[in-house]
Coordinates of N, CA and C in Angstrom, one line a residue:
M9 N -8.1 -35.5 -19.4 CA -7.6 -34.1 -19.8 C -7.9 -33.9 -21.3
I10 N -8.5 -32.7 -21.5 CA -8.8 -32.3 -22.9 C -7.9 -31.1 -23.2
T11 N -7.2 -31.2 -24.3 CA -6.3 -30.1 -24.7 C -6.9 -29.3 -25.9
V12 N -7.0 -28.0 -25.7 CA -7.5 -27.0 -26.7 C -6.3 -26.2 -27.2
N13 N -5.8 -26.5 -28.4 CA -4.7 -25.8 -29.0 C -5.2 -24.5 -29.7
A14 N -4.9 -23.4 -29.1 CA -5.3 -22.1 -29.7 C -4.1 -21.2 -30.0
M15 N -2.9 -21.9 -30.1 CA -1.7 -21.1 -30.4 C -1.9 -20.5 -31.8
G16 N -1.6 -19.2 -31.9 CA -1.6 -18.5 -33.2 C -3.0 -18.0 -33.5
D17 N -4.0 -18.4 -32.7 CA -5.4 -17.9 -33.0 C -5.6 -16.5 -32.4
N18 N -6.3 -15.7 -33.2 CA -6.6 -14.4 -32.8 C -8.0 -14.4 -32.0
C19 N -8.1 -13.4 -31.1 CA -9.4 -13.3 -30.4 C -10.5 -13.1 -31.4
P20 N -11.7 -13.7 -31.2 CA -12.1 -14.5 -30.0 C -12.0 -16.0 -30.2
I21 N -11.2 -16.4 -31.2 CA -11.1 -17.9 -31.4 C -10.7 -18.7 -30.2
P22 N -9.7 -18.3 -29.4 CA -9.4 -19.1 -28.2 C -10.6 -19.3 -27.3
V23 N -11.4 -18.2 -27.1 CA -12.6 -18.3 -26.2 C -13.6 -19.2 -26.8
I24 N -13.9 -19.1 -28.2 CA -14.9 -20.0 -28.8 C -14.5 -21.4 -28.8
K25 N -13.2 -21.8 -29.0 CA -12.7 -23.1 -28.9 C -12.9 -23.7 -27.5
T26 N -12.6 -22.9 -26.5 CA -12.7 -23.3 -25.2 C -14.1 -23.6 -24.8
K27 N -15.0 -22.7 -25.2 CA -16.4 -22.8 -24.9 C -17.0 -24.1 -25.5
K28 N -16.6 -24.4 -26.7 CA -17.1 -25.6 -27.4 C -16.7 -26.8 -26.6
A29 N -15.4 -26.8 -26.1 CA -14.9 -28.0 -25.4 C -15.7 -28.1 -24.1
M30 N -16.0 -27.0 -23.4 CA -16.8 -27.0 -22.2 C -18.2 -27.5 -22.4
Q31 N -18.8 -27.1 -23.5 CA -20.2 -27.5 -23.8 C -20.3 -29.0 -24.1
A32 N -19.2 -29.6 -24.6 CA -19.2 -31.0 -24.9 C -18.9 -32.0 -23.7
L33 N -18.7 -31.4 -22.6 CA -18.4 -32.3 -21.4 C -19.6 -33.1 -21.0
T34 N -19.3 -34.3 -20.5 CA -20.4 -35.1 -20.0 C -20.2 -35.4 -18.5
G35 N -19.1 -34.9 -17.9 CA -18.9 -35.1 -16.5 C -17.7 -34.3 -16.1
P36 N -17.2 -34.4 -14.9 CA -16.0 -33.7 -14.4 C -14.8 -33.9 -15.4
E37 N -14.1 -32.8 -15.7 CA -13.0 -32.9 -16.6 C -12.1 -31.7 -16.5
T38 N -10.8 -31.9 -16.8 CA -9.9 -30.8 -16.9 C -9.6 -30.4 -18.3
I39 N -9.7 -29.2 -18.6 CA -9.4 -28.6 -20.0 C -8.2 -27.8 -19.9
E40 N -7.2 -28.1 -20.8 CA -6.0 -27.4 -20.9 C -6.0 -26.6 -22.2
V41 N -5.9 -25.3 -22.1 CA -5.9 -24.4 -23.2 C -4.5 -23.8 -23.4
L42 N -4.0 -23.9 -24.7 CA -2.7 -23.4 -25.0 C -2.9 -22.1 -25.9
V43 N -2.3 -21.0 -25.5 CA -2.4 -19.8 -26.2 C -1.1 -19.1 -26.3
D44 N -1.0 -18.0 -27.1 CA 0.3 -17.4 -27.3 C 0.4 -15.9 -26.9
N45 N -0.6 -15.4 -26.1 CA -0.6 -14.1 -25.6 C -1.4 -13.9 -24.4
E46 N -1.0 -12.8 -23.6 CA -1.6 -12.6 -22.3 C -3.1 -12.2 -22.4
I47 N -3.5 -11.5 -23.5 CA -4.9 -11.1 -23.6 C -5.8 -12.3 -23.8
A48 N -5.3 -13.3 -24.5 CA -6.1 -14.5 -24.7 C -6.2 -15.2 -23.3
V49 N -5.2 -15.2 -22.5 CA -5.3 -15.8 -21.2 C -6.3 -15.1 -20.4
Q50 N -6.3 -13.7 -20.4 CA -7.3 -13.0 -19.7 C -8.7 -13.3 -20.1
N51 N -9.0 -13.4 -21.4 CA -10.3 -13.6 -22.0 C -10.8 -15.0 -21.7
V52 N -9.9 -16.0 -21.9 CA -10.3 -17.4 -21.6 C -10.6 -17.6 -20.1
T53 N -9.8 -16.9 -19.2 CA -9.9 -17.0 -17.8 C -11.3 -16.4 -17.4
K54 N -11.6 -15.2 -17.9 CA -12.9 -14.6 -17.5 C -14.1 -15.4 -17.9
M55 N -14.0 -16.0 -19.1 CA -15.1 -16.8 -19.6 C -15.3 -18.1 -18.8
A56 N -14.2 -18.7 -18.5 CA -14.2 -20.0 -17.8 C -14.7 -19.8 -16.4
E57 N -14.2 -18.7 -15.7 CA -14.7 -18.4 -14.3 C -16.2 -18.1 -14.3
S58 N -16.7 -17.4 -15.3 CA -18.1 -17.1 -15.3 C -19.0 -18.3 -15.6
S59 N -18.3 -19.3 -16.2 CA -19.0 -20.6 -16.5 C -18.9 -21.6 -15.3
G60 N -18.3 -21.2 -14.2 CA -18.2 -22.1 -13.1 C -16.9 -22.9 -13.0
G61 N -15.9 -22.6 -13.8 CA -14.7 -23.3 -13.8 C -13.7 -22.8 -12.8
A62 N -12.8 -23.7 -12.3 CA -11.7 -23.3 -11.4 C -10.5 -23.2 -12.3
V63 N -9.9 -22.0 -12.4 CA -8.9 -21.7 -13.4 C -7.6 -21.4 -12.8
K64 N -6.5 -22.0 -13.5 CA -5.1 -21.7 -13.2 C -4.5 -21.4 -14.5
S65 N -3.5 -20.5 -14.5 CA -2.8 -20.2 -15.7 C -1.3 -20.0 -15.4
E66 N -0.5 -20.2 -16.5 CA 0.9 -20.2 -16.3 C 1.6 -19.9 -17.6
K67 N 2.7 -19.1 -17.4 CA 3.5 -18.7 -18.6 C 4.6 -19.9 -18.7
I68 N 4.5 -20.6 -19.8 CA 5.4 -21.7 -20.0 C 6.7 -21.3 -20.6
A69 N 6.7 -20.4 -21.6 CA 7.8 -19.8 -22.3 C 7.4 -18.5 -22.9
D70 N 8.3 -17.9 -23.7 CA 8.0 -16.7 -24.4 C 6.9 -17.0 -25.4
K71 N 5.8 -16.2 -25.3 CA 4.7 -16.4 -26.2 C 4.1 -17.8 -26.1
E72 N 4.1 -18.4 -25.0 CA 3.5 -19.7 -24.7 C 2.9 -19.8 -23.3
Y73 N 1.6 -19.9 -23.3 CA 0.8 -19.9 -22.0 C -0.1 -21.1 -21.9
K74 N -0.4 -21.5 -20.7 CA -1.3 -22.6 -20.5 C -2.3 -22.2 -19.5
V75 N -3.6 -22.4 -19.9 CA -4.7 -22.1 -18.9 C -5.4 -23.4 -18.6
T76 N -5.4 -23.8 -17.3 CA -6.0 -25.1 -16.9 C -7.3 -24.8 -16.2
I77 N -8.4 -25.4 -16.8 CA -9.7 -25.2 -16.3 C -10.3 -26.5 -15.7
Q78 N -10.7 -26.5 -14.5 CA -11.3 -27.7 -13.8 C -12.8 -27.5 -13.8
M79 N -13.5 -28.4 -14.6 CA -15.0 -28.3 -14.7 C -15.6 -29.5 -14.0
N80 N -16.8 -29.3 -13.4 CA -17.5 -30.4 -12.8 C -18.5 -31.0 -13.9
G81 N -18.5 -30.5 -15.1 CA -19.3 -30.9 -16.2 C -19.6 -29.8 -17.1
A82 N -20.4 -30.0 -18.1 CA -20.8 -28.8 -19.0 C -21.5 -27.7 -18.2
P83 N -21.2 -26.5 -18.4 CA -21.8 -25.4 -17.7 C -23.3 -25.4 -17.9
E84 N -24.0 -25.0 -16.9 CA -25.5 -25.0 -16.9 C -26.0 -24.0 -17.9
T85 N -25.4 -22.8 -17.9 CA -25.8 -21.8 -18.8 C -24.5 -21.3 -19.6
V86 N -24.6 -21.3 -20.9 CA -23.5 -20.7 -21.7 C -24.1 -19.7 -22.6
S87 N -23.6 -18.5 -22.4 CA -24.2 -17.4 -23.2 C -23.7 -17.5 -24.7
E88 N -24.6 -17.4 -25.6 CA -24.2 -17.5 -27.0 C -24.0 -16.1 -27.6
G89 N -23.0 -16.1 -28.5 CA -22.7 -14.8 -29.3 C -22.1 -13.7 -28.5
E90 N -21.5 -14.0 -27.3 CA -20.9 -13.0 -26.5 C -19.4 -13.1 -26.4
E91 N -18.8 -13.8 -27.4 CA -17.4 -14.0 -27.4 C -16.7 -12.7 -27.9
T92 N -16.6 -11.8 -27.0 CA -16.0 -10.5 -27.3 C -14.5 -10.4 -26.9
C93 N -13.8 -9.6 -27.6 CA -12.4 -9.4 -27.3 C -12.2 -8.3 -26.3
M94 N -12.1 -8.7 -25.0 CA -12.0 -7.7 -24.0 C -10.6 -7.0 -24.1
P95 N -10.6 -5.7 -23.8 CA -9.3 -5.0 -23.8 C -8.3 -5.5 -22.7
D96 N -7.1 -5.1 -22.8 CA -6.1 -5.5 -21.8 C -6.6 -5.1 -20.4
A97 N -6.6 -6.1 -19.5 CA -7.2 -5.9 -18.2 C -6.2 -5.3 -17.2
R98 N -5.1 -4.7 -17.7 CA -4.1 -4.1 -16.8 C -4.1 -2.6 -16.8
D99 N -3.9 -2.0 -15.7 CA -3.7 -0.5 -15.7 C -2.3 -0.2 -15.1
N100 N -2.0 1.1 -15.0 CA -0.6 1.4 -14.5 C -0.6 1.5 -13.0
T101 N -1.1 0.4 -12.4 CA -1.0 0.3 -10.9 C 0.2 -0.6 -10.6
V102 N 1.0 -0.3 -9.6 CA 2.1 -1.1 -9.1 C 1.8 -1.5 -7.7
V103 N 1.9 -2.8 -7.4 CA 1.7 -3.4 -6.1 C 3.1 -3.6 -5.5
V104 N 3.4 -3.1 -4.3 CA 4.7 -3.2 -3.7 C 4.5 -4.1 -2.4
I105 N 5.3 -5.2 -2.4 CA 5.2 -6.1 -1.3 C 6.6 -6.2 -0.7
N106 N 6.8 -5.8 0.6 CA 8.1 -5.8 1.2 C 8.2 -6.7 2.4
S107 N 7.3 -7.6 2.5 CA 7.3 -8.6 3.6 C 6.6 -9.9 3.2
D108 N 6.9 -11.0 3.9 CA 6.2 -12.2 3.7 C 5.0 -12.3 4.5
R109 N 4.6 -11.2 5.2 CA 3.4 -11.2 6.0 C 2.7 -9.9 5.9
M110 N 1.4 -9.8 6.2 CA 0.7 -8.5 6.1 C 0.3 -8.0 7.5
G111 N 0.7 -6.8 7.7 CA 0.4 -6.1 9.0 C 1.3 -6.6 10.1
S112 N 1.0 -6.1 11.3 CA 1.8 -6.4 12.5 C 0.9 -7.0 13.6
G113 N 1.5 -7.8 14.4 CA 0.7 -8.4 15.5 C 1.1 -9.9 15.6
N114 N 0.3 -10.7 14.9 CA 0.6 -12.1 14.9 C 1.2 -12.5 13.5
D115 N 2.4 -13.1 13.6 CA 3.1 -13.5 12.4 C 2.4 -14.5 11.5
E116 N 1.9 -15.5 12.2 CA 1.1 -16.6 11.4 C -0.1 -16.0 10.7
L117 N -0.8 -15.1 11.4 CA -2.0 -14.5 10.8 C -1.5 -13.6 9.7
G118 N -0.4 -12.9 9.8 CA 0.2 -12.1 8.8 C 0.5 -12.8 7.5
K119 N 1.0 -14.1 7.6 CA 1.3 -14.9 6.5 C 0.0 -15.4 5.8
V120 N -1.1 -15.6 6.6 CA -2.4 -16.0 6.0 C -2.9 -14.8 5.2
L121 N -2.8 -13.6 5.8 CA -3.3 -12.4 5.2 C -2.6 -12.1 3.9
I122 N -1.3 -12.2 3.8 CA -0.6 -11.9 2.6 C -0.9 -12.8 1.5
K123 N -1.1 -14.1 1.8 CA -1.6 -15.1 0.8 C -2.9 -14.7 0.3
G124 N -3.8 -14.3 1.2 CA -5.2 -13.9 0.8 C -5.1 -12.6 0.0
F125 N -4.2 -11.7 0.3 CA -4.1 -10.5 -0.4 C -3.7 -10.7 -1.9
I126 N -2.7 -11.6 -2.1 CA -2.2 -11.9 -3.4 C -3.3 -12.6 -4.2
F127 N -4.0 -13.5 -3.6 CA -5.1 -14.2 -4.3 C -6.2 -13.2 -4.7
A128 N -6.5 -12.2 -3.8 CA -7.5 -11.2 -4.1 C -7.1 -10.4 -5.3
I129 N -5.8 -10.2 -5.6 CA -5.4 -9.5 -6.7 C -5.8 -10.2 -8.0
T130 N -5.7 -11.5 -8.0 CA -6.0 -12.3 -9.2 C -7.5 -12.2 -9.5
Q131 N -8.3 -11.7 -8.6 CA -9.8 -11.6 -8.8 C -10.2 -10.2 -9.2
L132 N -9.3 -9.3 -9.3 CA -9.6 -7.9 -9.7 C -10.0 -7.9 -11.2
D133 N -11.0 -7.0 -11.5 CA -11.4 -6.8 -12.9 C -10.2 -6.1 -13.6
T134 N -9.5 -5.2 -12.9 CA -8.4 -4.5 -13.5 C -7.1 -4.9 -12.8
L135 N -6.3 -5.6 -13.5 CA -5.0 -6.1 -12.9 C -4.0 -5.0 -12.8
P136 N -3.0 -5.1 -11.8 CA -1.9 -4.2 -11.8 C -1.0 -4.5 -13.0
K137 N -0.2 -3.5 -13.3 CA 0.8 -3.6 -14.4 C 2.0 -4.4 -13.9
T138 N 2.4 -4.1 -12.6 CA 3.6 -4.6 -12.1 C 3.4 -5.0 -10.6
M139 N 4.1 -6.0 -10.1 CA 4.2 -6.3 -8.7 C 5.7 -6.4 -8.3
L140 N 6.1 -5.6 -7.3 CA 7.5 -5.5 -6.9 C 7.6 -6.2 -5.5
F141 N 8.6 -7.1 -5.4 CA 8.9 -7.8 -4.2 C 10.3 -7.5 -3.7
Y142 N 10.4 -7.0 -2.5 CA 11.8 -6.8 -2.0 C 11.8 -7.1 -0.5
N143 N 13.0 -7.1 0.1 CA 13.2 -7.5 1.5 C 12.5 -8.8 1.7
G144 N 11.7 -9.0 2.8 CA 11.1 -10.2 3.1 C 10.1 -10.7 2.1
G145 N 9.6 -9.7 1.3 CA 8.6 -10.1 0.2 C 9.3 -10.9 -0.9
A146 N 10.6 -10.9 -1.0 CA 11.3 -11.6 -2.0 C 11.1 -13.1 -1.8
T147 N 10.8 -13.6 -0.6 CA 10.6 -15.0 -0.4 C 9.3 -15.5 -1.0
L148 N 8.4 -14.6 -1.3 CA 7.1 -15.0 -1.9 C 7.1 -15.5 -3.3
T149 N 8.2 -15.1 -4.0 CA 8.4 -15.5 -5.4 C 9.3 -16.7 -5.6
T150 N 9.7 -17.3 -4.5 CA 10.7 -18.4 -4.6 C 10.1 -19.7 -4.1
E151 N 10.9 -20.8 -4.2 CA 10.5 -22.1 -3.9 C 9.9 -22.2 -2.5
G152 N 8.8 -22.9 -2.3 CA 8.2 -23.0 -1.0 C 7.1 -22.0 -0.6
S153 N 7.0 -21.0 -1.5 CA 6.0 -20.0 -1.3 C 4.6 -20.5 -1.5
D154 N 3.6 -20.2 -0.6 CA 2.2 -20.6 -0.8 C 1.5 -19.8 -1.9
S155 N 2.1 -18.8 -2.4 CA 1.5 -17.9 -3.4 C 1.9 -18.1 -4.8
L156 N 2.8 -19.1 -5.1 CA 3.3 -19.3 -6.4 C 2.3 -19.5 -7.5
E157 N 1.2 -20.3 -7.2 CA 0.2 -20.6 -8.2 C -0.5 -19.3 -8.6
D158 N -0.8 -18.4 -7.6 CA -1.5 -17.2 -7.9 C -0.6 -16.2 -8.7
L159 N 0.7 -16.2 -8.3 CA 1.6 -15.3 -9.0 C 1.9 -15.8 -10.4
K160 N 1.9 -17.1 -10.6 CA 2.1 -17.6 -12.0 C 0.9 -17.2 -12.9
S161 N -0.3 -17.3 -12.3 CA -1.5 -16.9 -13.0 C -1.5 -15.4 -13.3
L162 N -1.1 -14.6 -12.4 CA -1.0 -13.2 -12.7 C 0.1 -12.9 -13.8
E163 N 1.2 -13.6 -13.8 CA 2.2 -13.4 -14.8 C 1.7 -13.8 -16.1
A164 N 1.0 -14.9 -16.2 CA 0.4 -15.4 -17.5 C -0.5 -14.4 -18.1
Q165 N -1.2 -13.6 -17.2 CA -2.1 -12.6 -17.7 C -1.4 -11.2 -18.0
G166 N -0.1 -11.2 -17.9 CA 0.6 -10.0 -18.3 C 1.2 -9.2 -17.2
V167 N 0.9 -9.5 -15.9 CA 1.4 -8.8 -14.8 C 2.9 -9.0 -14.7
Q168 N 3.7 -8.0 -14.6 CA 5.1 -8.1 -14.5 C 5.5 -8.4 -13.0
I169 N 6.1 -9.5 -12.8 CA 6.6 -9.9 -11.4 C 8.0 -9.6 -11.3
L170 N 8.4 -8.7 -10.5 CA 9.9 -8.3 -10.3 C 10.3 -8.5 -8.9
T171 N 11.4 -9.2 -8.7 CA 12.0 -9.4 -7.3 C 13.4 -8.8 -7.2
C172 N 13.6 -8.1 -6.1 CA 14.9 -7.5 -5.9 C 16.1 -8.5 -5.8
G173 N 17.0 -8.3 -6.7 CA 18.2 -9.2 -6.8 C 19.1 -9.2 -5.5
T174 N 19.3 -8.0 -5.0 CA 20.1 -7.9 -3.8 C 19.4 -8.6 -2.6
C175 N 18.1 -8.6 -2.6 CA 17.3 -9.3 -1.5 C 17.4 -10.8 -1.7
L176 N 17.3 -11.3 -2.9 CA 17.5 -12.7 -3.2 C 18.9 -13.2 -2.8
D177 N 19.9 -12.4 -3.1 CA 21.2 -12.7 -2.7 C 21.4 -12.8 -1.2
Y178 N 20.8 -11.8 -0.5 CA 20.9 -11.7 1.0 C 20.3 -12.9 1.6
Y179 N 19.2 -13.4 1.1 CA 18.5 -14.5 1.7 C 19.0 -15.9 1.1
G180 N 19.9 -15.8 0.2 CA 20.4 -17.0 -0.4 C 19.4 -17.7 -1.3
L181 N 18.5 -16.9 -2.0 CA 17.4 -17.5 -2.8 C 17.6 -17.2 -4.3
K182 N 18.7 -16.7 -4.7 CA 18.9 -16.4 -6.1 C 18.5 -17.5 -7.1
E183 N 19.0 -18.7 -6.7 CA 18.7 -19.9 -7.5 C 17.4 -20.5 -7.3
K184 N 16.6 -20.0 -6.4 CA 15.3 -20.6 -6.1 C 14.1 -19.8 -6.6
L185 N 14.4 -18.7 -7.4 CA 13.3 -17.9 -7.9 C 12.5 -18.7 -8.9
V186 N 11.1 -18.8 -8.7 CA 10.3 -19.6 -9.4 C 9.4 -18.8 -10.4
V187 N 9.0 -17.6 -10.1 CA 8.2 -16.8 -10.9 C 8.7 -15.4 -11.1
G188 N 8.5 -14.9 -12.3 CA 9.0 -13.5 -12.6 C 10.5 -13.4 -12.8
T189 N 11.0 -12.2 -12.8 CA 12.4 -12.0 -13.1 C 13.1 -11.1 -11.9
V190 N 14.4 -11.1 -12.0 CA 15.2 -10.4 -11.0 C 15.3 -8.9 -11.5
T191 N 15.2 -8.0 -10.5 CA 15.4 -6.6 -10.8 C 16.4 -5.9 -9.9
N192 N 16.6 -4.6 -10.1 CA 17.6 -3.9 -9.2 C 16.9 -2.7 -8.7
M193 N 17.6 -2.0 -7.8 CA 17.0 -0.9 -7.1 C 16.6 0.3 -8.0
Y194 N 17.5 0.5 -9.0 CA 17.2 1.6 -10.0 C 15.8 1.3 -10.7
S195 N 15.6 0.0 -11.1 CA 14.4 -0.3 -11.8 C 13.2 -0.2 -10.9
I196 N 13.4 -0.6 -9.6 CA 12.3 -0.5 -8.6 C 11.9 0.9 -8.4
V197 N 12.9 1.8 -8.3 CA 12.5 3.3 -8.1 C 11.9 3.8 -9.4
E198 N 12.4 3.4 -10.5 CA 11.8 3.9 -11.8 C 10.4 3.4 -12.0
T199 N 10.1 2.2 -11.6 CA 8.8 1.6 -11.7 C 7.8 2.3 -10.8
M200 N 8.2 2.6 -9.6 CA 7.4 3.2 -8.6 C 7.1 4.7 -9.0
A201 N 8.2 5.4 -9.5 CA 8.1 6.8 -9.9 C 7.1 6.9 -11.1
G202 N 7.0 5.9 -12.0 CA 6.2 6.0 -13.1 C 4.8 5.5 -12.9
A203 N 4.5 5.0 -11.7 CA 3.2 4.3 -11.5 C 2.1 5.4 -11.4
G204 N 0.9 5.0 -11.9 CA -0.3 5.8 -11.8 C -0.8 5.7 -10.4
K205 N -0.6 4.6 -9.8 CA -1.1 4.3 -8.4 C -0.2 3.2 -7.8
I206 N 0.1 3.3 -6.5 CA 0.9 2.3 -5.8 C 0.0 1.7 -4.7
I207 N 0.0 0.4 -4.6 CA -0.8 -0.3 -3.5 C 0.2 -1.1 -2.7
R208 N 0.1 -0.9 -1.4 CA 1.0 -1.6 -0.4 C 0.1 -2.3 0.6
P209 N 0.3 -3.7 0.8 CA -0.6 -4.4 1.7 C -0.2 -4.0 3.1

């Protein structure tokens, strides 16, 4: 494990430090990058993925984020002099998820589809501003969910993850929330009303 401490560093320093660590690799290695803002997470993630890395990210605490990059070795091609500070990758889109499965028909297929849907969001060039989870969708942000890793990555990149508190209470999951924060119906309505676009799986 190689740790790159970029806490307090302004863009593009986190990207430059990470790129240097990647170029120095002599074999398979995991690089852990510590940063203090979502934009740095977005920029490091984009650079690492374009260099062939498998990337995970997570919000550890307020202004503390960890990006984990699994590399098979030094990247074959590393562009020089392109460490640009990309703008915030979020827009005013709200994703609304009200079930632990996608579509109707076969429930097991539906669960596979919703997992794929959430993963696909992590791959968008422009991320949503907020993701709302209510009714059966509330189970996706709690212990045992197959989508926790993807949701943590989205949260680390600044996507607001909000889960209905009434729904968590109903399913007995209030103490098992793993990612994001609890919200109420007023905030859900307000968020949807102010959205530039709403996406529903």
